[in-house]
Coordinates of C-alpha atoms in Angstrom, one line a residue:
Chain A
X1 CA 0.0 0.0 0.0
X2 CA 2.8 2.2 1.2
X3 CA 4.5 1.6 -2.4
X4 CA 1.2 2.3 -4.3
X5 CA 0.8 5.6 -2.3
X6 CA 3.9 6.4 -3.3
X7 CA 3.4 5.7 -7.0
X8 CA 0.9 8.2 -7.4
X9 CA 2.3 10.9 -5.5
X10 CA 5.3 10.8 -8.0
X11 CA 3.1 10.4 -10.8
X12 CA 1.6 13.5 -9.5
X13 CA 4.5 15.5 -8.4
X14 CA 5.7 14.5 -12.2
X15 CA 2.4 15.7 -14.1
X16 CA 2.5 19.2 -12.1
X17 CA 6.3 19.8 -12.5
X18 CA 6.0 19.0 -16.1
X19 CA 3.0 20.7 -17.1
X20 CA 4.4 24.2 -15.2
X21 CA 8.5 23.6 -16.7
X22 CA 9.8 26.4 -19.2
X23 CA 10.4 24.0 -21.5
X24 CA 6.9 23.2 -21.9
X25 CA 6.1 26.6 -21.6
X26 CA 8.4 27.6 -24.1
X27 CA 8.0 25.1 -26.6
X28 CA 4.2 25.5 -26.9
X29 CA 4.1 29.2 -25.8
X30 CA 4.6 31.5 -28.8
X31 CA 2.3 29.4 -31.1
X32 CA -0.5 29.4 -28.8
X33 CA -0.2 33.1 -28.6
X34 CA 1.1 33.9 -31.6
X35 CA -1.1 36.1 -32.9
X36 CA -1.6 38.3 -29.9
X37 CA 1.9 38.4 -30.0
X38 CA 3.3 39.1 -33.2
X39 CA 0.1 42.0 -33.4
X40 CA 2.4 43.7 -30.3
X41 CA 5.0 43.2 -32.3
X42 CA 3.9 44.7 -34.8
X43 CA 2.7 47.5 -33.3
X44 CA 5.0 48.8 -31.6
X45 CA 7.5 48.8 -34.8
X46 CA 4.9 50.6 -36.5
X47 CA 4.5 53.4 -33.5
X48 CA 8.2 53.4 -32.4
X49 CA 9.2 56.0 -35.3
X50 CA 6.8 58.6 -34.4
X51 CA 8.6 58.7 -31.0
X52 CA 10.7 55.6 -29.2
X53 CA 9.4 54.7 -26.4
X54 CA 9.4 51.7 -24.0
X55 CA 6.2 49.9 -21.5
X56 CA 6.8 47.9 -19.1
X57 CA 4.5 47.0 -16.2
X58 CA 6.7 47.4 -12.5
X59 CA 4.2 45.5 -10.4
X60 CA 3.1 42.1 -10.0
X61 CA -0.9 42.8 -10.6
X62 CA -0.3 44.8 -13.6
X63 CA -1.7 48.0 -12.3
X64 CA 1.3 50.1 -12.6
X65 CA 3.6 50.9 -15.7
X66 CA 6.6 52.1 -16.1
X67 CA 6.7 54.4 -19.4
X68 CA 10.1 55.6 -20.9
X69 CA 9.6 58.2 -23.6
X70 CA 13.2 58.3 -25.5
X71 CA 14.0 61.8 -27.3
X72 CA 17.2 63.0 -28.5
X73 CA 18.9 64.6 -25.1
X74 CA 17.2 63.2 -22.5
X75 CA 14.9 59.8 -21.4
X76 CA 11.7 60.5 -19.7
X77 CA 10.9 58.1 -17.2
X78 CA 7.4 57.5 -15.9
X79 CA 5.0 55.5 -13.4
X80 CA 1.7 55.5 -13.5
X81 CA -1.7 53.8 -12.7
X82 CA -3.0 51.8 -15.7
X83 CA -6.1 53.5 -15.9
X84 CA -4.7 57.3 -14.9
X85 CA -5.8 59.7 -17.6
X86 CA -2.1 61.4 -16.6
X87 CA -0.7 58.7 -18.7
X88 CA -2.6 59.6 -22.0
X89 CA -2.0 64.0 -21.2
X90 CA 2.1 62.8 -21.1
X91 CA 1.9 60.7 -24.8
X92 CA -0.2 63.4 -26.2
X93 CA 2.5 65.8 -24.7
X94 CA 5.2 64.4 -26.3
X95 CA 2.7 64.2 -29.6
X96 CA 2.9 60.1 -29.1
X97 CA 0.1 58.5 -30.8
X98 CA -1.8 58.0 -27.4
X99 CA -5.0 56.1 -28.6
X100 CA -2.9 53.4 -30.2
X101 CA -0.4 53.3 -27.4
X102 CA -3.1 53.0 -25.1
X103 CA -4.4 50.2 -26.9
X104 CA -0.8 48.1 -27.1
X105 CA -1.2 49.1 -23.4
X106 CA -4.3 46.9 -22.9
X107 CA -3.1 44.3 -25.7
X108 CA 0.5 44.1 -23.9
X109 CA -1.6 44.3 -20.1
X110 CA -4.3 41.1 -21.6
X111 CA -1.6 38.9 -22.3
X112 CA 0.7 39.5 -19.3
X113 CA 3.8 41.3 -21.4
X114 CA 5.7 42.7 -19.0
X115 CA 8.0 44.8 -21.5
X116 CA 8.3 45.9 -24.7
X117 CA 11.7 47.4 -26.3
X118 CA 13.9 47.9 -28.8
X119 CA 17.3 46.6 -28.2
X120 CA 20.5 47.2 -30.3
X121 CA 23.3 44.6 -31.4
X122 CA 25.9 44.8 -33.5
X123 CA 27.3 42.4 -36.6
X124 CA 30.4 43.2 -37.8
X125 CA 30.6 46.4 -36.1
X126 CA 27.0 47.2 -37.7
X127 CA 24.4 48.7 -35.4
X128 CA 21.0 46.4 -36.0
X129 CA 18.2 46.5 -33.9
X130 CA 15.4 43.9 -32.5
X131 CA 12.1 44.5 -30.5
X132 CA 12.5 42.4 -27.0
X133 CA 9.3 41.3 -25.4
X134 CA 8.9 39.8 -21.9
X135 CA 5.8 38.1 -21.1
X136 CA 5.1 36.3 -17.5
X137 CA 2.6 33.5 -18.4
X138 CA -0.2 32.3 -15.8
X139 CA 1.8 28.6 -16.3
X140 CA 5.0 30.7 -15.1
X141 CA 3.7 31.5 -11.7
X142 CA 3.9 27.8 -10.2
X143 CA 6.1 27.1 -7.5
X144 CA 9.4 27.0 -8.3
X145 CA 9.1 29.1 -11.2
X146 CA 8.1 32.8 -9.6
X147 CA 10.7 34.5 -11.2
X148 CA 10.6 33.1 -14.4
X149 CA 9.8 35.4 -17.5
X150 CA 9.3 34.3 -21.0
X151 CA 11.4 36.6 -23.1
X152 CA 11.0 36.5 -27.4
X153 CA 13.3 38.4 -29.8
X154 CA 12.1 39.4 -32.7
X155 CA 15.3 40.2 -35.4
X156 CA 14.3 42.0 -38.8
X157 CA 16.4 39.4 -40.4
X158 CA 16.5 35.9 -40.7
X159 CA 19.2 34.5 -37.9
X160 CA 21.9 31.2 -38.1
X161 CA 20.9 28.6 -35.5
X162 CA 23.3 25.6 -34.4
X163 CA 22.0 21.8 -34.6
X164 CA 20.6 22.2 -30.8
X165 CA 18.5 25.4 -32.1
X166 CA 20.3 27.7 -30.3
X167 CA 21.4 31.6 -31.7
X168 CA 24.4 31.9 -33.3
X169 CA 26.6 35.0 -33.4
X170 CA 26.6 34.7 -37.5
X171 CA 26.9 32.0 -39.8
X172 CA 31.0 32.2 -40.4
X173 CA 31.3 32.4 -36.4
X174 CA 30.2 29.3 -35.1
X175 CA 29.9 31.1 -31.4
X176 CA 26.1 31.5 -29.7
X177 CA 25.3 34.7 -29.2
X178 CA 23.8 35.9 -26.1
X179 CA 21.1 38.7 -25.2
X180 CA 21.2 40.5 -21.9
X181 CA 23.6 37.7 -21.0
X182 CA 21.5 34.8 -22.5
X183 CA 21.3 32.0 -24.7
X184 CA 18.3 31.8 -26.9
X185 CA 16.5 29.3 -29.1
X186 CA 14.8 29.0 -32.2
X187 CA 11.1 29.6 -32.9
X188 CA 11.5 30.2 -36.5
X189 CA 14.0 32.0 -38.7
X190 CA 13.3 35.8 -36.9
X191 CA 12.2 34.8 -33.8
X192 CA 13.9 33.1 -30.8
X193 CA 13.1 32.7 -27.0
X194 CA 14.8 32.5 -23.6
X195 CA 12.9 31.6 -20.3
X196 CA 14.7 34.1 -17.8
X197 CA 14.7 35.4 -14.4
X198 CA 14.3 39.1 -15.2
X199 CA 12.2 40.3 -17.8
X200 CA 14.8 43.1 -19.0
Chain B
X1 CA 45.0 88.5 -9.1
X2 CA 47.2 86.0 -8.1
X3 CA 44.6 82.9 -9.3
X4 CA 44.6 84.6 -12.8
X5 CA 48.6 85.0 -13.2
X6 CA 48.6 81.4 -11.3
X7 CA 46.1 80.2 -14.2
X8 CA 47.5 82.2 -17.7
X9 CA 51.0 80.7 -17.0
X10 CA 49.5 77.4 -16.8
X11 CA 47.4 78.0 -20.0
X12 CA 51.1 79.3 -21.6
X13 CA 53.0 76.0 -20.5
X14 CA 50.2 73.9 -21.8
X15 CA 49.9 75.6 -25.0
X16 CA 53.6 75.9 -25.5
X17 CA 54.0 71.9 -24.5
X18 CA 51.2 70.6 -27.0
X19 CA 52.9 72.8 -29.8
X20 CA 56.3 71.2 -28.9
X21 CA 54.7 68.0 -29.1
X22 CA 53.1 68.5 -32.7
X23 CA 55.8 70.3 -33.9
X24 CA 58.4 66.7 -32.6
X25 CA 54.9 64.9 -34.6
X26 CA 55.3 66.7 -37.6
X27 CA 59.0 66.1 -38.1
X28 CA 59.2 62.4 -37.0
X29 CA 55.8 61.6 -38.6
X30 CA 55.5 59.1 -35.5
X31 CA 52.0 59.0 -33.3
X32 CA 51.6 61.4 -30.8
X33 CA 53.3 61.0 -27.6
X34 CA 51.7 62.0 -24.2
X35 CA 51.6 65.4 -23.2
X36 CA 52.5 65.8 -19.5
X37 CA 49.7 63.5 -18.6
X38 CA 47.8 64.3 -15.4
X39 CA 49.5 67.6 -14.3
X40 CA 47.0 70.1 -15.2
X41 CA 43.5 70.0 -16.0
X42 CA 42.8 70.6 -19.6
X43 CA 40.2 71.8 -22.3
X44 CA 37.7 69.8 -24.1
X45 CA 39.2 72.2 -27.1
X46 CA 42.2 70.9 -26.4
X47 CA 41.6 67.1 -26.7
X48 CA 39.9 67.9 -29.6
X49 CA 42.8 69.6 -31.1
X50 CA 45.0 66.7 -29.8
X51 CA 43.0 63.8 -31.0
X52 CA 42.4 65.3 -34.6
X53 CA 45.7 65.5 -35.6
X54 CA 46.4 61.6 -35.2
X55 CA 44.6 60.5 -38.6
X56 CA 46.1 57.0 -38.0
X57 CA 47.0 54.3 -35.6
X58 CA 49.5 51.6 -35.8
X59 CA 48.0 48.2 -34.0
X60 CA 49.1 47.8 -30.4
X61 CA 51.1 44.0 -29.6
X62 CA 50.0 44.7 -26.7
X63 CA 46.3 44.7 -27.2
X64 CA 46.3 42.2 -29.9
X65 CA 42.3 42.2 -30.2
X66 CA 42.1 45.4 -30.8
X67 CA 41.0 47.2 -34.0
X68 CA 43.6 50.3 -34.7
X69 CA 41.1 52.7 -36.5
X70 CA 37.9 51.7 -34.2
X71 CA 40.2 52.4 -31.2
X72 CA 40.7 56.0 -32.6
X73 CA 37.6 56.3 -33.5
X74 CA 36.0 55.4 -29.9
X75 CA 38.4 57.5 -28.3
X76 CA 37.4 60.7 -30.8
X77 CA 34.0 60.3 -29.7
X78 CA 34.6 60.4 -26.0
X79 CA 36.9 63.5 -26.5
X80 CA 33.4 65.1 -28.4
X81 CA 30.8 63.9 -26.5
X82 CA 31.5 62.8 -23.1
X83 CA 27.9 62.0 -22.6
X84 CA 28.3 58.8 -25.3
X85 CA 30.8 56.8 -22.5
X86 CA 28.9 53.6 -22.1
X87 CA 29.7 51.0 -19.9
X88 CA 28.0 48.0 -21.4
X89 CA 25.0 46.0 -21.3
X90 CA 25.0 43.7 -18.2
X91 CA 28.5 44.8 -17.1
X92 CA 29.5 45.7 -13.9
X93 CA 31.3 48.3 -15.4
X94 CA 28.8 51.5 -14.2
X95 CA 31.2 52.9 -11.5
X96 CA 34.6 53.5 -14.2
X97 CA 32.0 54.9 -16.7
X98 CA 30.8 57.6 -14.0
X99 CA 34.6 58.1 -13.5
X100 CA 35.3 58.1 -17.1
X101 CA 32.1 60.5 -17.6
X102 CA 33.7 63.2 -14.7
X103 CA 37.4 62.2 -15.6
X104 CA 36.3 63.9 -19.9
X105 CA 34.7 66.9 -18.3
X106 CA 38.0 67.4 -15.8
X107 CA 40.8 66.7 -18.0
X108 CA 39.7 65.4 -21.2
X109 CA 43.5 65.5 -22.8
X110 CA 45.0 63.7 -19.9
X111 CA 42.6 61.0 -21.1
X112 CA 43.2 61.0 -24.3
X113 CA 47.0 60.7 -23.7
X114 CA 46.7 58.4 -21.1
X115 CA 44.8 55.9 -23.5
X116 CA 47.2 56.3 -25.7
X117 CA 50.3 55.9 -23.9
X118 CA 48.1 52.3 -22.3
X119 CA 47.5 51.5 -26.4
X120 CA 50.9 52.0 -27.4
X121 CA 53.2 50.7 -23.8
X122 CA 50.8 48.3 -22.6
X123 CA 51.0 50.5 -19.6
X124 CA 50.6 53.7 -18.3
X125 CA 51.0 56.0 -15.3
X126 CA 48.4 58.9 -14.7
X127 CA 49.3 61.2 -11.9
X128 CA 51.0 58.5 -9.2
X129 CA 49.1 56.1 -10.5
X130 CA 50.6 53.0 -12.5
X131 CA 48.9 51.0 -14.8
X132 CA 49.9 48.1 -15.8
X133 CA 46.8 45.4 -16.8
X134 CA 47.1 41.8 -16.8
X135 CA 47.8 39.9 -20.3
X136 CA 44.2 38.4 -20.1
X137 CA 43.1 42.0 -20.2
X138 CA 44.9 42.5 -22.9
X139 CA 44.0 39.9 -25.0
X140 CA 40.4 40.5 -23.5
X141 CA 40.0 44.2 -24.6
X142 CA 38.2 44.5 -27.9
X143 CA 37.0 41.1 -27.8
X144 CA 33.9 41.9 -25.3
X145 CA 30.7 41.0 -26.9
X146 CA 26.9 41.0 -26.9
X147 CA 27.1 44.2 -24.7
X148 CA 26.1 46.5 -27.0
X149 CA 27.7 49.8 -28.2
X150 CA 30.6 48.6 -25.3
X151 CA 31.1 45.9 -28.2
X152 CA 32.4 48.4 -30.6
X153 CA 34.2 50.6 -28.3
X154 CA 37.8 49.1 -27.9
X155 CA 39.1 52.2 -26.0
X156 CA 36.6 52.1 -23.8
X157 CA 36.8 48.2 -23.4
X158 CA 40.7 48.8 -22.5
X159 CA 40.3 51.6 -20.0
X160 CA 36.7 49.8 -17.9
X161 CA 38.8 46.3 -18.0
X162 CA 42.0 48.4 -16.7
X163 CA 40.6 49.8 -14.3
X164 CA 39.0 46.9 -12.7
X165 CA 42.3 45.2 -12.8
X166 CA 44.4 47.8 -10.9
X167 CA 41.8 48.8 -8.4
X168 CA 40.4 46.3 -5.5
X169 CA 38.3 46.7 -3.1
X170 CA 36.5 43.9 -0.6
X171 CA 33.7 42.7 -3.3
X172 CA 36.6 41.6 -5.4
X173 CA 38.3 39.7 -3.0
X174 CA 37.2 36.4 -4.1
X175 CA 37.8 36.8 -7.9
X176 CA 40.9 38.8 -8.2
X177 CA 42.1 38.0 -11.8
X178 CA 40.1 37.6 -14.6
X179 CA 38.6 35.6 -16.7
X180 CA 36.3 35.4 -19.7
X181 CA 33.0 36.9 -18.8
X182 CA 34.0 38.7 -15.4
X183 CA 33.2 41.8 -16.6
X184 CA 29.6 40.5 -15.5
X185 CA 30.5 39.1 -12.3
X186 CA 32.2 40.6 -8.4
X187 CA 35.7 40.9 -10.4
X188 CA 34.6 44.5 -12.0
X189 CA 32.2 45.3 -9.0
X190 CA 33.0 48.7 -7.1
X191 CA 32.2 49.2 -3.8
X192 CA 31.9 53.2 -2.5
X193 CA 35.3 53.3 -1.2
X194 CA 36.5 51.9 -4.0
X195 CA 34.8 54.0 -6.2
X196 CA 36.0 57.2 -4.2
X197 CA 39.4 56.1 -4.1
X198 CA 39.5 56.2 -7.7
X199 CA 38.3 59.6 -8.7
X200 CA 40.7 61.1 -5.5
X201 CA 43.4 59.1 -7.4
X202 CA 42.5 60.5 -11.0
X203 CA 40.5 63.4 -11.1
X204 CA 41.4 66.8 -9.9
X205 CA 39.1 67.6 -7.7
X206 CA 38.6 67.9 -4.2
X207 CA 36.0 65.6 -2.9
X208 CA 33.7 65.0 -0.1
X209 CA 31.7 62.0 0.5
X210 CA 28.7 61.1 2.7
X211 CA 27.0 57.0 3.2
X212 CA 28.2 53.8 2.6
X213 CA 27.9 50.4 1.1
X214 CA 25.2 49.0 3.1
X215 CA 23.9 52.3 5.5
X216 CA 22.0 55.1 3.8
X217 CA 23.8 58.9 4.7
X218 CA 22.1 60.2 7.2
X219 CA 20.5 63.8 6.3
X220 CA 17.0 65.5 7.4
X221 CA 16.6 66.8 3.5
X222 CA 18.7 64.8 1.2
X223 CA 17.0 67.0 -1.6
X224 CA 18.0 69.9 0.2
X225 CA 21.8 68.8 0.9
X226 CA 21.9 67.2 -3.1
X227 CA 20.6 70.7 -4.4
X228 CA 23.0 72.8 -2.2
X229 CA 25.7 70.5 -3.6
X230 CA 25.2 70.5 -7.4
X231 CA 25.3 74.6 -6.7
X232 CA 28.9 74.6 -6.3
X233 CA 30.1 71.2 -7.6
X234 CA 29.7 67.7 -9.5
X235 CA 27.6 65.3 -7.2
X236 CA 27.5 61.4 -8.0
X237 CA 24.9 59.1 -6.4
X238 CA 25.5 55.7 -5.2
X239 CA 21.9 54.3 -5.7
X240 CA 19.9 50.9 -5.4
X241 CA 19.1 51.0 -8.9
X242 CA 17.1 47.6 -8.8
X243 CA 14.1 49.2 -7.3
X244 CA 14.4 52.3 -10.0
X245 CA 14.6 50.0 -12.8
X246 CA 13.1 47.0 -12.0
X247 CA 14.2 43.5 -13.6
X248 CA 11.5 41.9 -12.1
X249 CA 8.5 41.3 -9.9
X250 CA 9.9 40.0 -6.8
X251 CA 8.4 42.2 -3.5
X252 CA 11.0 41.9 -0.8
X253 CA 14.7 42.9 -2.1
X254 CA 18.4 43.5 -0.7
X255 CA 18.3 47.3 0.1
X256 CA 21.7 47.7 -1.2
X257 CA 23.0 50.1 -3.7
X258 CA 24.5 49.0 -6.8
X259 CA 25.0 51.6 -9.0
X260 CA 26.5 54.9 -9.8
X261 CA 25.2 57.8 -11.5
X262 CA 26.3 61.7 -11.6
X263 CA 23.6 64.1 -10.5
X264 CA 22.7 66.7 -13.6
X265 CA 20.1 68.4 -12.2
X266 CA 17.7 68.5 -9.5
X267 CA 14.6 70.5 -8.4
X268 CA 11.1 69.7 -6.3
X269 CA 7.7 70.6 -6.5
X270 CA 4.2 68.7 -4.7
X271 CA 7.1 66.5 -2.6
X272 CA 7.9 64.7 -5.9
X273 CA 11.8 65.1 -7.4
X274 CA 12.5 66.1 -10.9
X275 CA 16.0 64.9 -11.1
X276 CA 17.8 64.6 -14.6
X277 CA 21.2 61.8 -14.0
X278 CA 23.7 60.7 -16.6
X279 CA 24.6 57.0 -17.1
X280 CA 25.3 54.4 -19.7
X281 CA 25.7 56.9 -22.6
X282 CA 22.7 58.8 -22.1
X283 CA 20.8 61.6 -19.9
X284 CA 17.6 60.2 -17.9
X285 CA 14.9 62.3 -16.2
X286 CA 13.2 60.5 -13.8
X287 CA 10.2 61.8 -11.1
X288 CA 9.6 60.4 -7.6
X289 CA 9.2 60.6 -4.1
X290 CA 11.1 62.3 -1.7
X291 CA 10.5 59.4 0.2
X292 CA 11.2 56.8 -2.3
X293 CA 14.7 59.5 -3.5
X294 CA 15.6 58.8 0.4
X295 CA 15.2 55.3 0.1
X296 CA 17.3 54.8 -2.7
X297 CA 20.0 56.9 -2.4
X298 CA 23.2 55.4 -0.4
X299 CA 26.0 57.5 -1.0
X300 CA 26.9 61.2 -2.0
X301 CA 29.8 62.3 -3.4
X302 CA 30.9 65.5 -3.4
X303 CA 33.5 66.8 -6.1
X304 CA 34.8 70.6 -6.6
X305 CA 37.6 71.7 -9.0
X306 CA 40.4 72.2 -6.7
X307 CA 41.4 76.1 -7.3
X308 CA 45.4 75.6 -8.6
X309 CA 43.2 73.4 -11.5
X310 CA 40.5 75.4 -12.0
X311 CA 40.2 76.4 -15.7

């Protein structure tokens, strides 16, 4: 009986570590959401231009967001309420395109993405640059895994990947390239992931 | 009267050194040599004028990974724009790039000459200060990668990795020499002392400083004391910058600081701080609490131009 009891609790403990790893996560994550994703995506490459800016949300309900407006001396750095109209005055201050921001707000604040941002790299010496999304799934906040923050990279060019699916540095350096200090994996040609502890 | 004769023959012997110097350049069509490195406090003109006249490097055997032109053209652009000195993503660099950022505005052509005398010697010496880096840094510098504009920045790469190596303090006790990737790790970390030690060693300023690693200064106004300070000098906070810019969600954190940024300006209004900091290449503005300013701020340094150096 003993041995039977303890069949099923290891089944068990098996089936809910499993179902809650980032591997799982991350294997079935972007296609499940893809299209929520890719339409933040490609908003915010759309509204960047008019003005860079970054969102991220600071606090574990998603009720507060940090908003960095990025002009050509200085980096305005913001907190506010997700639903305080002082956050739509400061994008139509800086002439931001506030209804649309506002709605990548919500989009970004539905799916649990907890930053949006441009990032720059460089390939032989050339400056390129790739949108960085963090998203904290509901499957992420098991035990074990609280700090864990699914992080996709979208490059504007297809990328070299090793057998193991891992990104490569370029295709005549066989050496992995790393964001933020990371190694990530291949989704498809353009877009890889990394299951993190930080989500920037 | 006596400051301004004190000051014009130190413009004079500076002036008549760097034409000296050009003039030796010109004939011997070698690269420039340094100039008195370290003595007196120079012009941003100057650098300018020193750095433009070298239109080509030789490559360094002793820095074997890095790129001749892209060093020249790094260290160009910090002579220009100060502002641009960027310590790396993920580094723990931030504490030589504040020094870096004060060291251009103090005595931009001391810097220039002393990177060049590290490029060309493998080693240098800056007031009494000798460098002389480790062959790992050497064969490291130019090779970092993945942390963005730091990757091409081989100047830069040299001078942050050089400076780690010669100065210690207690956080690098446990990884004293370096090895791939411990730009990241404890071996670059600067604690406050550290960090003060340097500019008091490099920069020609007087300085005061006020807090420490792990106990906030203690201050009824530290908006008040800040503002007062950045009246008559260059103030650099040593902040907890993972409750500023958070990496993640987690509630209960270390209230330590780990970062080090130079105050730019500063003002108040409602109880909320408008303060305007320099790091990592850029100017931020940020707006918060005096309560939340108090909690994050751990150290104060103080720095005024010392009057025999004053410009």
């Amino acid at each position: 009986m003993p041995g039977k009891l303890f069949c099923i609790l290891s089944f068990l403990s098996a089936v809910f570590l499993f179902s809650c790893s980032p591997k799982n996560i991350s294997t079935n994550y972007y296609y499940e959401n893809e299209k929520a994703l890719d339409r933040i995506e490609e908003s915010y490459k759309e509204l960047y231009p008019l003005g860079p800016f970054t969102i991220g949300f600071t606090s574990r309900d998603f009720k507060k967001l940090s908003l960095e407006i990025i002009t050509d001396t200085l980096s305005y750095i913001y907190e506010f309420g997700i639903d305080e109209p002082r956050l739509l005055d400061t994008l139509k201050a800086y002439r931001l395109d506030a209804a649309r921001i506002n709605t990548l707000i919500k989009e970004m604040h539905d799916i649990r993405c907890t930053w949006i941002t441009y990032s720059d790299y460089y390939v032989d010496e050339k400056k390129q640059n790739l949108i960085l999304m963090s998203i904290k799934p509901v499957a992420l906040k098991a035990p074990f895994s609280y700090a864990k923050y699914y992080v996709l990279t979208y490059f504007p060019q297809p990328q070299y990947f090793d057998s193991e699916g891992r990104l490569l540095d370029k295709r005549s350096l066989r050496r992995l390239r790393k964001i933020n200090g990371e190694v990530f994996r291949r989704i498809n040609n353009k877009v890889c992931y990394a299951v993190t502890g930080h989500f920037r | 009267m006596k400051s301004c004769t004190h000051k014009r023959a130190l413009h004079l012997t500076r002036a008549t050194a760097l034409l000296c110097l050009l003039a030796a350049c010109a004939i011997t069509g070698k690269a420039l040599a340094p100039v008195f490195p370290g003595k007196v406090t120079s012009t941003q003109q100057q650098a300018i004028d020193y750095v433009e006249k070298i239109v080509e490097l030789k490559s360094s055997a002793h820095w074997p990974n890095i790129k001749p032109d892209l060093f020249l053209k790094d260290l160009k652009n910090s002579i220009h724009d100060p502002v641009s000195i960027y310590a790396g993503k993920g580094t723990n660099f931030c504490a030589y790039g504040a020094l870096t950022y004060l060291f251009l505005q103090d005595d931009p052509l001391g810097y220039a000459t002393l990177l060049l005398q590290l490029y060309h010697e493998g080693k240098a010496s800056f007031r009494k200060v000798k460098f002389d880096p480790s062959a790992a840094i050497k064969q490291q510098a130019g090779d970092l990668k993945y942390k963005g504009a730091l990757d091409i920045n081989p100047a830069e790469q040299m001078w942050f990795l050089t400076l780690a190596d010669h100065y210690k303090g207690y956080l690098n006790f446990f990884n004293l020499n370096y090895d791939e990737g411990d730009e990241n790790r404890f071996w670059a970390s600067a604690n406050y002392a550290k960090f003060n030690r340097m500019t008091r060693q490099l920069l020609h300023y007087d300085y005061d400083a006020m807090g420490a690693d792990l106990m906030r200064p203690r201050l009824k106004n530290i908006y008040n004391y800040i503002s007062e300070k950045m009246k008559t000098g260059t103030v650099v906070l040593f902040i907890n910058n993972r409750i500023v810019h958070k990496k993640d969600h987690i509630q209960i954190k270390l209230g330590v600081p780990t970062h080090f940024i130079v105050a730019e300006r500063i003002s108040m209004k409602d109880d909320i701080i408008t303060f305007i900091y320099w790091d990592y290449g850029r100017k931020t503005q940020l707006q918060i609490s005096t309560a939340f300013f108090k909690r994050i701020v751990f150290g104060i340094t103080w720095f005024t131009k010392k009057e025999k150096n004053a410009r």
